[in-house]
C-alpha cells in the first residue's frame, strides 16, 4: 500500500518489467522432465530413463527461443521450443560414442528407435588390433563400458622416439663443453 504523508510518498513506487514467457519442458515418453519451465535462450537436454535411448537422428539438446514480434494473450513476448515439443525414448542402449576413428563398429546403429536393442551385441574392432571388443546391451545400459581407444598405427612409437630424441639432445648440450 502506497500512501502520501506530509507531502512524501511512504514507500518506493513499484516498477513494472516485461517478463518473457517461459517454454514448458518438452514431453518425453520414457524420460524425465526437469526442470519443467525454461527461459528463452536456455537449452534443455533430453534425458531418457535408464534402459531407454533417443534415436541417433535426434539431438538431445532442445532450445527455448523467443518468437520475434509475437506476443501472448498477456502481452508478453512469446517463446517456443525448437525443434519440437515431444520426444520418445525407446527401450535399448545409446551410442557408446559420437565418433570412432581408426576402427569399425558392427552392426551400425538403428536410425529409428534406440540405436541398439536390448540383448544386442556390438563389436568394436580397432584397425591396429587383432582382438575385437564385444559389448552387450542390457536393460540398464551396456554390460562393459571399457570402450577401446583406437589410435593410428605407430602413434605411440612416434611419441616415445620423439621424447627419447629430445632427452638425448638435452643430455648432449649439458655434457659437451661449449
Short mmCIF file of N, CA and C in Angstrom, two decimals, residues 3-174:
data_model
loop_
_atom_site.label_atom_id
_atom_site.label_comp_id
_atom_site.label_asym_id
_atom_site.label_seq_id
_atom_site.Cartn_x
_atom_site.Cartn_y
_atom_site.Cartn_z
N UNK A 3 1.11 5.31 0.40
CA UNK A 3 0.41 6.44 0.98
C UNK A 3 1.26 7.69 0.85
N UNK A 4 0.59 8.80 0.95
CA UNK A 4 1.28 10.09 0.94
C UNK A 4 1.17 10.65 2.36
N UNK A 5 2.29 10.97 2.97
CA UNK A 5 2.28 11.50 4.32
C UNK A 5 3.12 12.77 4.35
N UNK A 6 2.49 13.84 4.67
CA UNK A 6 3.16 15.13 4.79
C UNK A 6 3.89 15.51 3.50
N UNK A 7 3.26 15.19 2.34
CA UNK A 7 3.81 15.53 1.04
C UNK A 7 4.85 14.55 0.52
N UNK A 8 5.09 13.48 1.27
CA UNK A 8 6.08 12.47 0.87
C UNK A 8 5.39 11.12 0.67
N UNK A 9 5.88 10.37 -0.31
CA UNK A 9 5.36 9.02 -0.53
C UNK A 9 6.02 8.10 0.50
N UNK A 10 5.20 7.27 1.15
CA UNK A 10 5.71 6.45 2.24
C UNK A 10 6.53 5.25 1.77
N UNK A 11 6.33 4.76 0.57
CA UNK A 11 7.06 3.59 0.05
C UNK A 11 7.55 3.92 -1.36
N UNK A 12 8.57 3.22 -1.78
CA UNK A 12 9.07 3.41 -3.14
C UNK A 12 8.00 2.97 -4.13
N UNK A 13 7.92 3.68 -5.24
CA UNK A 13 6.95 3.31 -6.27
C UNK A 13 7.36 2.00 -6.93
N UNK A 14 6.40 1.16 -7.27
CA UNK A 14 6.75 -0.09 -7.94
C UNK A 14 7.22 0.17 -9.37
N UNK A 15 8.06 -0.73 -9.85
CA UNK A 15 8.48 -0.64 -11.25
C UNK A 15 7.89 -1.85 -11.98
N UNK A 16 7.51 -1.63 -13.18
CA UNK A 16 6.93 -2.70 -13.98
C UNK A 16 7.96 -3.17 -15.00
N UNK A 17 8.11 -4.48 -15.10
CA UNK A 17 9.01 -5.05 -16.10
C UNK A 17 8.24 -6.05 -16.93
N UNK A 18 8.64 -6.22 -18.15
CA UNK A 18 8.01 -7.19 -19.04
C UNK A 18 8.81 -8.48 -18.99
N UNK A 19 8.18 -9.54 -18.52
CA UNK A 19 8.85 -10.83 -18.44
C UNK A 19 8.59 -11.62 -19.70
N UNK A 20 9.56 -12.43 -20.07
CA UNK A 20 9.40 -13.31 -21.23
C UNK A 20 8.61 -14.54 -20.82
N UNK A 21 7.82 -15.02 -21.74
CA UNK A 21 7.06 -16.24 -21.49
C UNK A 21 8.04 -17.42 -21.46
N UNK A 22 7.96 -18.27 -20.44
CA UNK A 22 8.85 -19.44 -20.43
C UNK A 22 8.33 -20.52 -21.39
N UNK A 23 9.21 -21.40 -21.78
CA UNK A 23 8.83 -22.58 -22.54
C UNK A 23 8.58 -23.71 -21.55
N UNK A 24 7.54 -24.45 -21.77
CA UNK A 24 7.31 -25.63 -20.96
C UNK A 24 8.25 -26.72 -21.46
N UNK A 25 8.87 -27.46 -20.54
CA UNK A 25 9.79 -28.52 -20.93
C UNK A 25 9.09 -29.50 -21.86
N UNK A 26 9.82 -30.08 -22.79
CA UNK A 26 9.19 -31.00 -23.74
C UNK A 26 8.68 -32.26 -23.05
N UNK A 27 7.67 -32.86 -23.63
CA UNK A 27 7.17 -34.14 -23.15
C UNK A 27 8.15 -35.21 -23.62
N UNK A 28 8.53 -36.08 -22.71
CA UNK A 28 9.48 -37.14 -23.05
C UNK A 28 8.91 -38.46 -22.58
N UNK A 29 8.45 -39.26 -23.54
CA UNK A 29 7.94 -40.59 -23.20
C UNK A 29 9.13 -41.46 -22.82
N UNK A 30 9.07 -42.10 -21.65
CA UNK A 30 10.16 -42.91 -21.09
C UNK A 30 11.38 -42.05 -20.76
N UNK A 31 11.12 -40.82 -20.31
CA UNK A 31 12.20 -39.92 -19.93
C UNK A 31 11.77 -39.04 -18.78
N UNK A 32 12.65 -38.13 -18.36
CA UNK A 32 12.35 -37.25 -17.23
C UNK A 32 12.24 -35.81 -17.71
N UNK A 33 11.38 -35.04 -17.02
CA UNK A 33 11.19 -33.61 -17.30
C UNK A 33 11.66 -32.82 -16.09
N UNK A 34 12.84 -32.27 -16.17
CA UNK A 34 13.35 -31.46 -15.08
C UNK A 34 14.38 -30.50 -15.64
N UNK A 35 14.21 -29.23 -15.54
CA UNK A 35 13.10 -28.50 -14.92
C UNK A 35 11.89 -28.49 -15.84
N UNK A 36 10.75 -28.02 -15.30
CA UNK A 36 9.51 -28.02 -16.08
C UNK A 36 9.39 -26.79 -16.98
N UNK A 37 10.06 -25.70 -16.63
CA UNK A 37 10.00 -24.49 -17.44
C UNK A 37 11.40 -24.01 -17.79
N UNK A 38 11.52 -23.42 -18.96
CA UNK A 38 12.78 -22.89 -19.44
C UNK A 38 12.61 -21.45 -19.84
N UNK A 39 13.61 -20.65 -19.60
CA UNK A 39 13.57 -19.26 -20.04
C UNK A 39 14.07 -19.20 -21.48
N UNK A 40 13.56 -18.25 -22.27
CA UNK A 40 14.08 -18.10 -23.62
C UNK A 40 15.60 -17.93 -23.61
N UNK A 41 16.26 -18.66 -24.48
CA UNK A 41 17.72 -18.68 -24.53
C UNK A 41 18.32 -19.88 -23.82
N UNK A 42 17.52 -20.57 -22.98
CA UNK A 42 18.01 -21.76 -22.29
C UNK A 42 18.00 -22.96 -23.22
N UNK A 43 18.88 -23.91 -22.93
CA UNK A 43 18.90 -25.18 -23.66
C UNK A 43 18.53 -26.28 -22.69
N UNK A 44 17.65 -27.14 -23.12
CA UNK A 44 17.17 -28.27 -22.32
C UNK A 44 17.81 -29.53 -22.88
N UNK A 45 18.42 -30.35 -22.05
CA UNK A 45 18.99 -31.60 -22.50
C UNK A 45 18.04 -32.73 -22.15
N UNK A 46 17.58 -33.43 -23.19
CA UNK A 46 16.63 -34.53 -23.01
C UNK A 46 17.31 -35.67 -22.26
N UNK A 47 16.60 -36.24 -21.28
CA UNK A 47 17.15 -37.34 -20.50
C UNK A 47 16.19 -38.51 -20.52
N UNK A 48 16.67 -39.64 -21.00
CA UNK A 48 15.86 -40.86 -21.02
C UNK A 48 16.00 -41.61 -19.70
N UNK A 49 14.98 -42.35 -19.35
CA UNK A 49 15.01 -43.24 -18.20
C UNK A 49 16.08 -44.30 -18.47
N UNK A 50 16.81 -44.78 -17.44
CA UNK A 50 17.80 -45.84 -17.68
C UNK A 50 17.17 -47.02 -18.44
N UNK A 51 17.90 -47.52 -19.42
CA UNK A 51 17.40 -48.61 -20.25
C UNK A 51 16.68 -48.12 -21.50
N UNK A 52 16.60 -46.80 -21.67
CA UNK A 52 15.93 -46.21 -22.83
C UNK A 52 16.89 -45.23 -23.50
N UNK A 53 16.67 -44.99 -24.77
CA UNK A 53 17.57 -44.12 -25.53
C UNK A 53 16.82 -43.39 -26.62
N UNK A 54 17.32 -42.22 -26.98
CA UNK A 54 16.79 -41.47 -28.12
C UNK A 54 17.35 -42.06 -29.41
N UNK A 55 16.62 -41.95 -30.51
CA UNK A 55 17.20 -42.36 -31.80
C UNK A 55 18.43 -41.52 -32.11
N UNK A 56 19.37 -42.07 -32.88
CA UNK A 56 20.60 -41.34 -33.19
C UNK A 56 20.33 -40.10 -34.02
N UNK A 57 19.19 -40.03 -34.67
CA UNK A 57 18.86 -38.87 -35.51
C UNK A 57 18.30 -37.70 -34.71
N UNK A 58 18.07 -37.90 -33.40
CA UNK A 58 17.50 -36.85 -32.55
C UNK A 58 18.58 -36.26 -31.66
N UNK A 59 18.76 -34.95 -31.74
CA UNK A 59 19.72 -34.27 -30.87
C UNK A 59 19.13 -34.20 -29.47
N UNK A 60 19.93 -34.46 -28.44
CA UNK A 60 19.40 -34.38 -27.08
C UNK A 60 19.19 -32.95 -26.58
N UNK A 61 19.64 -31.95 -27.34
CA UNK A 61 19.52 -30.56 -26.91
C UNK A 61 18.35 -29.86 -27.59
N UNK A 62 17.49 -29.25 -26.78
CA UNK A 62 16.31 -28.53 -27.27
C UNK A 62 16.42 -27.09 -26.76
N UNK A 63 16.21 -26.12 -27.63
CA UNK A 63 16.34 -24.71 -27.27
C UNK A 63 14.98 -24.07 -27.04
N UNK A 64 14.92 -23.18 -26.06
CA UNK A 64 13.74 -22.33 -25.86
C UNK A 64 14.09 -20.99 -26.48
N UNK A 65 13.32 -20.56 -27.45
CA UNK A 65 13.65 -19.31 -28.14
C UNK A 65 12.45 -18.38 -28.19
N UNK A 66 12.74 -17.10 -28.09
CA UNK A 66 11.69 -16.09 -28.20
C UNK A 66 11.27 -15.98 -29.66
N UNK A 67 10.00 -15.68 -29.88
CA UNK A 67 9.48 -15.51 -31.24
C UNK A 67 9.37 -14.01 -31.49
N UNK A 68 10.26 -13.47 -32.32
CA UNK A 68 10.24 -12.02 -32.55
C UNK A 68 8.89 -11.53 -33.09
N UNK A 69 8.38 -10.46 -32.49
CA UNK A 69 7.16 -9.84 -32.98
C UNK A 69 5.86 -10.48 -32.54
N UNK A 70 5.91 -11.62 -31.82
CA UNK A 70 4.67 -12.26 -31.40
C UNK A 70 4.52 -12.14 -29.88
N UNK A 71 3.32 -11.74 -29.44
CA UNK A 71 3.03 -11.61 -28.01
C UNK A 71 1.98 -12.62 -27.61
N UNK A 72 2.01 -13.01 -26.33
CA UNK A 72 0.98 -13.91 -25.80
C UNK A 72 -0.28 -13.10 -25.50
N UNK A 73 -1.32 -13.78 -25.03
CA UNK A 73 -2.56 -13.10 -24.64
C UNK A 73 -2.33 -12.13 -23.50
N UNK A 74 -1.28 -12.35 -22.71
CA UNK A 74 -0.96 -11.47 -21.58
C UNK A 74 -0.07 -10.30 -22.01
N UNK A 75 0.30 -10.26 -23.29
CA UNK A 75 1.10 -9.15 -23.79
C UNK A 75 2.59 -9.32 -23.59
N UNK A 76 3.04 -10.51 -23.22
CA UNK A 76 4.48 -10.75 -23.07
C UNK A 76 5.01 -11.45 -24.32
N UNK A 77 6.28 -11.25 -24.64
CA UNK A 77 6.84 -11.89 -25.83
C UNK A 77 6.68 -13.41 -25.77
N UNK A 78 6.25 -13.99 -26.86
CA UNK A 78 6.02 -15.44 -26.93
C UNK A 78 7.34 -16.18 -27.11
N UNK A 79 7.36 -17.43 -26.67
CA UNK A 79 8.53 -18.29 -26.82
C UNK A 79 8.07 -19.68 -27.21
N UNK A 80 8.97 -20.44 -27.84
CA UNK A 80 8.64 -21.81 -28.24
C UNK A 80 9.88 -22.68 -28.20
N UNK A 81 9.63 -23.98 -28.17
CA UNK A 81 10.73 -24.93 -28.20
C UNK A 81 11.16 -25.16 -29.64
N UNK A 82 12.44 -25.40 -29.80
CA UNK A 82 12.97 -25.75 -31.11
C UNK A 82 13.82 -27.00 -30.92
N UNK A 83 13.62 -28.04 -31.64
CA UNK A 83 12.79 -28.18 -32.83
C UNK A 83 11.39 -28.72 -32.58
N UNK A 84 11.11 -29.38 -31.45
CA UNK A 84 9.78 -29.96 -31.24
C UNK A 84 9.43 -29.92 -29.76
N UNK A 85 8.19 -30.34 -29.43
CA UNK A 85 7.75 -30.28 -28.04
C UNK A 85 7.54 -31.65 -27.41
N UNK A 86 7.71 -32.73 -28.16
CA UNK A 86 7.57 -34.06 -27.56
C UNK A 86 8.54 -35.04 -28.22
N UNK A 87 9.01 -35.98 -27.40
CA UNK A 87 10.02 -36.94 -27.83
C UNK A 87 9.69 -38.30 -27.25
N UNK A 88 10.26 -39.35 -27.84
CA UNK A 88 10.10 -40.70 -27.32
C UNK A 88 11.47 -41.33 -27.14
N UNK A 89 11.69 -41.87 -25.96
CA UNK A 89 12.88 -42.67 -25.69
C UNK A 89 12.47 -44.13 -25.86
N UNK A 90 13.28 -44.89 -26.56
CA UNK A 90 12.97 -46.29 -26.87
C UNK A 90 13.83 -47.22 -26.03
N UNK A 91 13.26 -48.42 -25.72
CA UNK A 91 13.99 -49.41 -24.95
C UNK A 91 15.24 -49.81 -25.72
N UNK A 92 16.38 -49.78 -25.05
CA UNK A 92 17.64 -50.14 -25.68
C UNK A 92 18.77 -49.27 -25.19
N UNK A 93 19.89 -49.36 -25.88
CA UNK A 93 21.11 -48.64 -25.48
C UNK A 93 21.44 -47.54 -26.47
N UNK A 94 22.09 -46.51 -25.94
CA UNK A 94 22.50 -45.39 -26.76
C UNK A 94 23.80 -45.69 -27.48
N UNK A 95 24.21 -44.76 -28.32
CA UNK A 95 25.51 -44.87 -29.00
C UNK A 95 26.60 -44.77 -27.94
N UNK A 96 27.59 -45.66 -27.96
CA UNK A 96 28.63 -45.61 -26.94
C UNK A 96 29.56 -44.41 -27.09
N UNK A 97 29.65 -43.81 -28.28
CA UNK A 97 30.50 -42.65 -28.51
C UNK A 97 30.00 -41.96 -29.77
N UNK A 98 30.46 -40.74 -29.99
CA UNK A 98 29.98 -39.99 -31.15
C UNK A 98 30.84 -40.23 -32.38
N UNK A 99 32.13 -40.48 -32.20
CA UNK A 99 33.00 -40.76 -33.34
C UNK A 99 33.92 -41.93 -33.02
N UNK A 100 34.28 -42.66 -34.03
CA UNK A 100 35.23 -43.76 -33.90
C UNK A 100 36.20 -43.64 -35.06
N UNK A 101 37.43 -43.22 -34.75
CA UNK A 101 38.43 -43.13 -35.81
C UNK A 101 39.42 -44.27 -35.61
N UNK A 102 39.91 -44.79 -36.68
CA UNK A 102 40.88 -45.88 -36.69
C UNK A 102 40.28 -47.18 -36.16
N UNK A 103 38.99 -47.37 -36.44
CA UNK A 103 38.33 -48.60 -36.04
C UNK A 103 36.99 -48.74 -36.72
N UNK A 104 36.30 -49.84 -36.43
CA UNK A 104 34.98 -50.06 -37.01
C UNK A 104 34.01 -50.55 -35.95
N UNK A 105 32.74 -50.31 -36.20
CA UNK A 105 31.66 -50.68 -35.30
C UNK A 105 30.66 -51.52 -36.08
N UNK A 106 30.30 -52.68 -35.52
CA UNK A 106 29.33 -53.55 -36.19
C UNK A 106 28.37 -54.10 -35.17
N UNK A 107 27.08 -54.11 -35.41
CA UNK A 107 26.41 -53.53 -36.56
C UNK A 107 26.28 -52.01 -36.41
N UNK A 108 25.91 -51.35 -37.48
CA UNK A 108 25.67 -49.91 -37.42
C UNK A 108 24.42 -49.67 -36.59
N UNK A 109 24.32 -48.52 -35.94
CA UNK A 109 23.14 -48.25 -35.10
C UNK A 109 21.88 -48.05 -35.93
N UNK A 110 20.77 -48.38 -35.34
CA UNK A 110 19.46 -48.15 -35.96
C UNK A 110 19.19 -46.65 -35.98
N UNK A 111 18.52 -46.18 -37.02
CA UNK A 111 18.16 -44.76 -37.08
C UNK A 111 16.72 -44.52 -36.64
N UNK A 112 15.99 -45.60 -36.40
CA UNK A 112 14.63 -45.46 -35.85
C UNK A 112 14.58 -46.27 -34.57
N UNK A 113 14.08 -45.69 -33.52
CA UNK A 113 14.09 -46.36 -32.23
C UNK A 113 15.44 -46.18 -31.57
N UNK A 114 15.71 -47.01 -30.56
CA UNK A 114 17.01 -46.94 -29.87
C UNK A 114 18.10 -47.39 -30.84
N UNK A 115 19.30 -46.82 -30.70
CA UNK A 115 20.38 -47.24 -31.59
C UNK A 115 20.66 -48.74 -31.54
N UNK A 116 20.56 -49.33 -30.32
CA UNK A 116 20.78 -50.77 -30.17
C UNK A 116 19.71 -51.35 -29.26
N UNK A 117 19.21 -52.52 -29.60
CA UNK A 117 18.16 -53.18 -28.83
C UNK A 117 18.75 -53.97 -27.67
N UNK A 118 17.92 -54.19 -26.64
CA UNK A 118 18.35 -55.00 -25.50
C UNK A 118 18.72 -56.39 -26.00
N UNK A 119 19.85 -56.88 -25.49
CA UNK A 119 20.34 -58.19 -25.89
C UNK A 119 21.30 -58.14 -27.07
N UNK A 120 21.31 -57.05 -27.80
CA UNK A 120 22.15 -56.94 -28.99
C UNK A 120 23.62 -56.78 -28.57
N UNK A 121 24.50 -57.42 -29.33
CA UNK A 121 25.94 -57.34 -29.08
C UNK A 121 26.57 -56.52 -30.20
N UNK A 122 27.43 -55.57 -29.80
CA UNK A 122 28.17 -54.81 -30.80
C UNK A 122 29.64 -55.21 -30.73
N UNK A 123 30.31 -55.10 -31.86
CA UNK A 123 31.72 -55.42 -31.96
C UNK A 123 32.47 -54.17 -32.40
N UNK A 124 33.46 -53.79 -31.62
CA UNK A 124 34.32 -52.66 -31.97
C UNK A 124 35.69 -53.24 -32.28
N UNK A 125 36.17 -53.01 -33.50
CA UNK A 125 37.47 -53.52 -33.93
C UNK A 125 38.37 -52.35 -34.27
N UNK A 126 39.50 -52.27 -33.57
CA UNK A 126 40.50 -51.25 -33.89
C UNK A 126 41.34 -51.76 -35.05
N UNK A 127 41.69 -50.87 -35.97
CA UNK A 127 42.46 -51.27 -37.15
C UNK A 127 43.80 -51.88 -36.79
N UNK A 128 44.39 -51.48 -35.66
CA UNK A 128 45.71 -51.96 -35.25
C UNK A 128 45.66 -53.06 -34.20
N UNK A 129 44.53 -53.74 -34.08
CA UNK A 129 44.40 -54.79 -33.07
C UNK A 129 43.71 -56.00 -33.68
N UNK A 130 44.15 -57.17 -33.26
CA UNK A 130 43.52 -58.40 -33.74
C UNK A 130 42.38 -58.84 -32.83
N UNK A 131 42.24 -58.18 -31.67
CA UNK A 131 41.23 -58.59 -30.69
C UNK A 131 40.08 -57.58 -30.67
N UNK A 132 38.89 -58.01 -31.13
CA UNK A 132 37.74 -57.09 -31.08
C UNK A 132 37.21 -56.93 -29.66
N UNK A 133 36.52 -55.83 -29.42
CA UNK A 133 35.90 -55.55 -28.13
C UNK A 133 34.40 -55.79 -28.27
N UNK A 134 33.83 -56.68 -27.46
CA UNK A 134 32.41 -57.03 -27.53
C UNK A 134 31.66 -56.38 -26.37
N UNK A 135 30.46 -55.89 -26.67
CA UNK A 135 29.63 -55.22 -25.66
C UNK A 135 28.18 -55.62 -25.89
N UNK A 136 27.48 -55.96 -24.78
CA UNK A 136 26.07 -56.36 -24.87
C UNK A 136 25.19 -55.28 -24.26
N UNK A 137 24.09 -54.98 -24.94
CA UNK A 137 23.10 -54.02 -24.44
C UNK A 137 22.19 -54.73 -23.44
N UNK A 138 22.19 -54.27 -22.20
CA UNK A 138 21.34 -54.84 -21.15
C UNK A 138 20.19 -53.88 -20.85
N UNK A 139 19.30 -54.25 -19.97
CA UNK A 139 18.12 -53.43 -19.67
C UNK A 139 18.49 -52.08 -19.08
N UNK A 140 19.67 -51.97 -18.46
CA UNK A 140 20.06 -50.70 -17.83
C UNK A 140 21.30 -50.08 -18.47
N UNK A 141 21.65 -50.50 -19.67
CA UNK A 141 22.81 -49.93 -20.35
C UNK A 141 23.77 -51.02 -20.80
N UNK A 142 24.97 -50.62 -21.16
CA UNK A 142 25.97 -51.56 -21.66
C UNK A 142 26.58 -52.38 -20.54
N UNK A 143 26.86 -53.67 -20.80
CA UNK A 143 27.45 -54.55 -19.79
C UNK A 143 28.91 -54.21 -19.52
N UNK A 144 29.58 -53.65 -20.50
CA UNK A 144 31.00 -53.36 -20.38
C UNK A 144 31.25 -52.00 -21.00
N UNK A 145 31.54 -51.02 -20.16
CA UNK A 145 31.75 -49.67 -20.68
C UNK A 145 33.24 -49.33 -20.78
N UNK A 146 34.08 -50.36 -20.85
CA UNK A 146 35.51 -50.16 -21.07
C UNK A 146 35.70 -50.12 -22.59
N UNK A 147 35.41 -48.96 -23.18
CA UNK A 147 35.47 -48.82 -24.63
C UNK A 147 36.92 -48.75 -25.09
N UNK A 148 37.24 -49.42 -26.19
CA UNK A 148 38.62 -49.38 -26.67
C UNK A 148 38.99 -47.99 -27.18
N UNK A 149 40.27 -47.68 -27.10
CA UNK A 149 40.78 -46.42 -27.62
C UNK A 149 41.59 -46.75 -28.88
N UNK A 150 40.95 -46.65 -30.02
CA UNK A 150 41.61 -46.99 -31.28
C UNK A 150 42.48 -45.82 -31.73
N UNK A 151 43.81 -46.02 -31.72
CA UNK A 151 44.74 -44.98 -32.15
C UNK A 151 45.42 -45.44 -33.43
N UNK A 152 45.87 -44.49 -34.25
CA UNK A 152 46.52 -44.88 -35.51
C UNK A 152 47.82 -45.64 -35.27
N UNK A 153 48.16 -46.49 -36.21
CA UNK A 153 49.36 -47.32 -36.12
C UNK A 153 50.61 -46.46 -35.96
N UNK A 154 51.47 -46.86 -35.01
CA UNK A 154 52.75 -46.19 -34.83
C UNK A 154 52.69 -44.91 -34.01
N UNK A 155 51.53 -44.44 -33.62
CA UNK A 155 51.44 -43.17 -32.88
C UNK A 155 52.20 -43.25 -31.57
N UNK A 156 52.02 -44.33 -30.82
CA UNK A 156 52.70 -44.45 -29.53
C UNK A 156 54.21 -44.51 -29.73
N UNK A 157 54.69 -45.22 -30.77
CA UNK A 157 56.11 -45.32 -31.05
C UNK A 157 56.69 -43.94 -31.40
N UNK A 158 55.96 -43.16 -32.20
CA UNK A 158 56.43 -41.83 -32.58
C UNK A 158 56.57 -40.93 -31.37
N UNK A 159 55.61 -40.98 -30.44
CA UNK A 159 55.68 -40.15 -29.24
C UNK A 159 56.91 -40.53 -28.40
N UNK A 160 57.15 -41.83 -28.24
CA UNK A 160 58.26 -42.30 -27.43
C UNK A 160 59.60 -41.95 -28.08
N UNK A 161 59.73 -42.19 -29.39
CA UNK A 161 61.00 -41.89 -30.05
C UNK A 161 61.28 -40.39 -30.04
N UNK A 162 60.26 -39.55 -30.18
CA UNK A 162 60.44 -38.10 -30.10
C UNK A 162 60.91 -37.67 -28.72
N UNK A 163 60.36 -38.28 -27.67
CA UNK A 163 60.76 -37.97 -26.31
C UNK A 163 62.21 -38.38 -26.08
N UNK A 164 62.60 -39.57 -26.54
CA UNK A 164 63.97 -40.03 -26.39
C UNK A 164 64.95 -39.11 -27.12
N UNK A 165 64.58 -38.68 -28.33
CA UNK A 165 65.43 -37.77 -29.11
C UNK A 165 65.62 -36.45 -28.36
N UNK A 166 64.55 -35.91 -27.77
CA UNK A 166 64.64 -34.65 -27.01
C UNK A 166 65.56 -34.80 -25.80
N UNK A 167 65.42 -35.92 -25.10
CA UNK A 167 66.27 -36.16 -23.92
C UNK A 167 67.74 -36.28 -24.33
N UNK A 168 68.01 -36.93 -25.46
CA UNK A 168 69.37 -37.08 -25.93
C UNK A 168 69.98 -35.72 -26.26
N UNK A 169 69.25 -34.84 -26.92
CA UNK A 169 69.74 -33.51 -27.26
C UNK A 169 70.05 -32.73 -25.99
N UNK A 170 69.17 -32.75 -25.01
CA UNK A 170 69.40 -32.04 -23.74
C UNK A 170 70.63 -32.60 -23.04
N UNK A 171 70.78 -33.93 -23.04
CA UNK A 171 71.92 -34.56 -22.41
C UNK A 171 73.22 -34.10 -23.07
N UNK A 172 73.26 -34.10 -24.40
CA UNK A 172 74.45 -33.70 -25.13
C UNK A 172 74.81 -32.25 -24.88
N UNK A 173 73.82 -31.39 -24.81
CA UNK A 173 74.04 -29.96 -24.55
C UNK A 173 74.64 -29.75 -23.16
N UNK A 174 74.19 -30.51 -22.19
CA UNK A 174 74.70 -30.38 -20.82
C UNK A 174 76.09 -30.98 -20.66
#
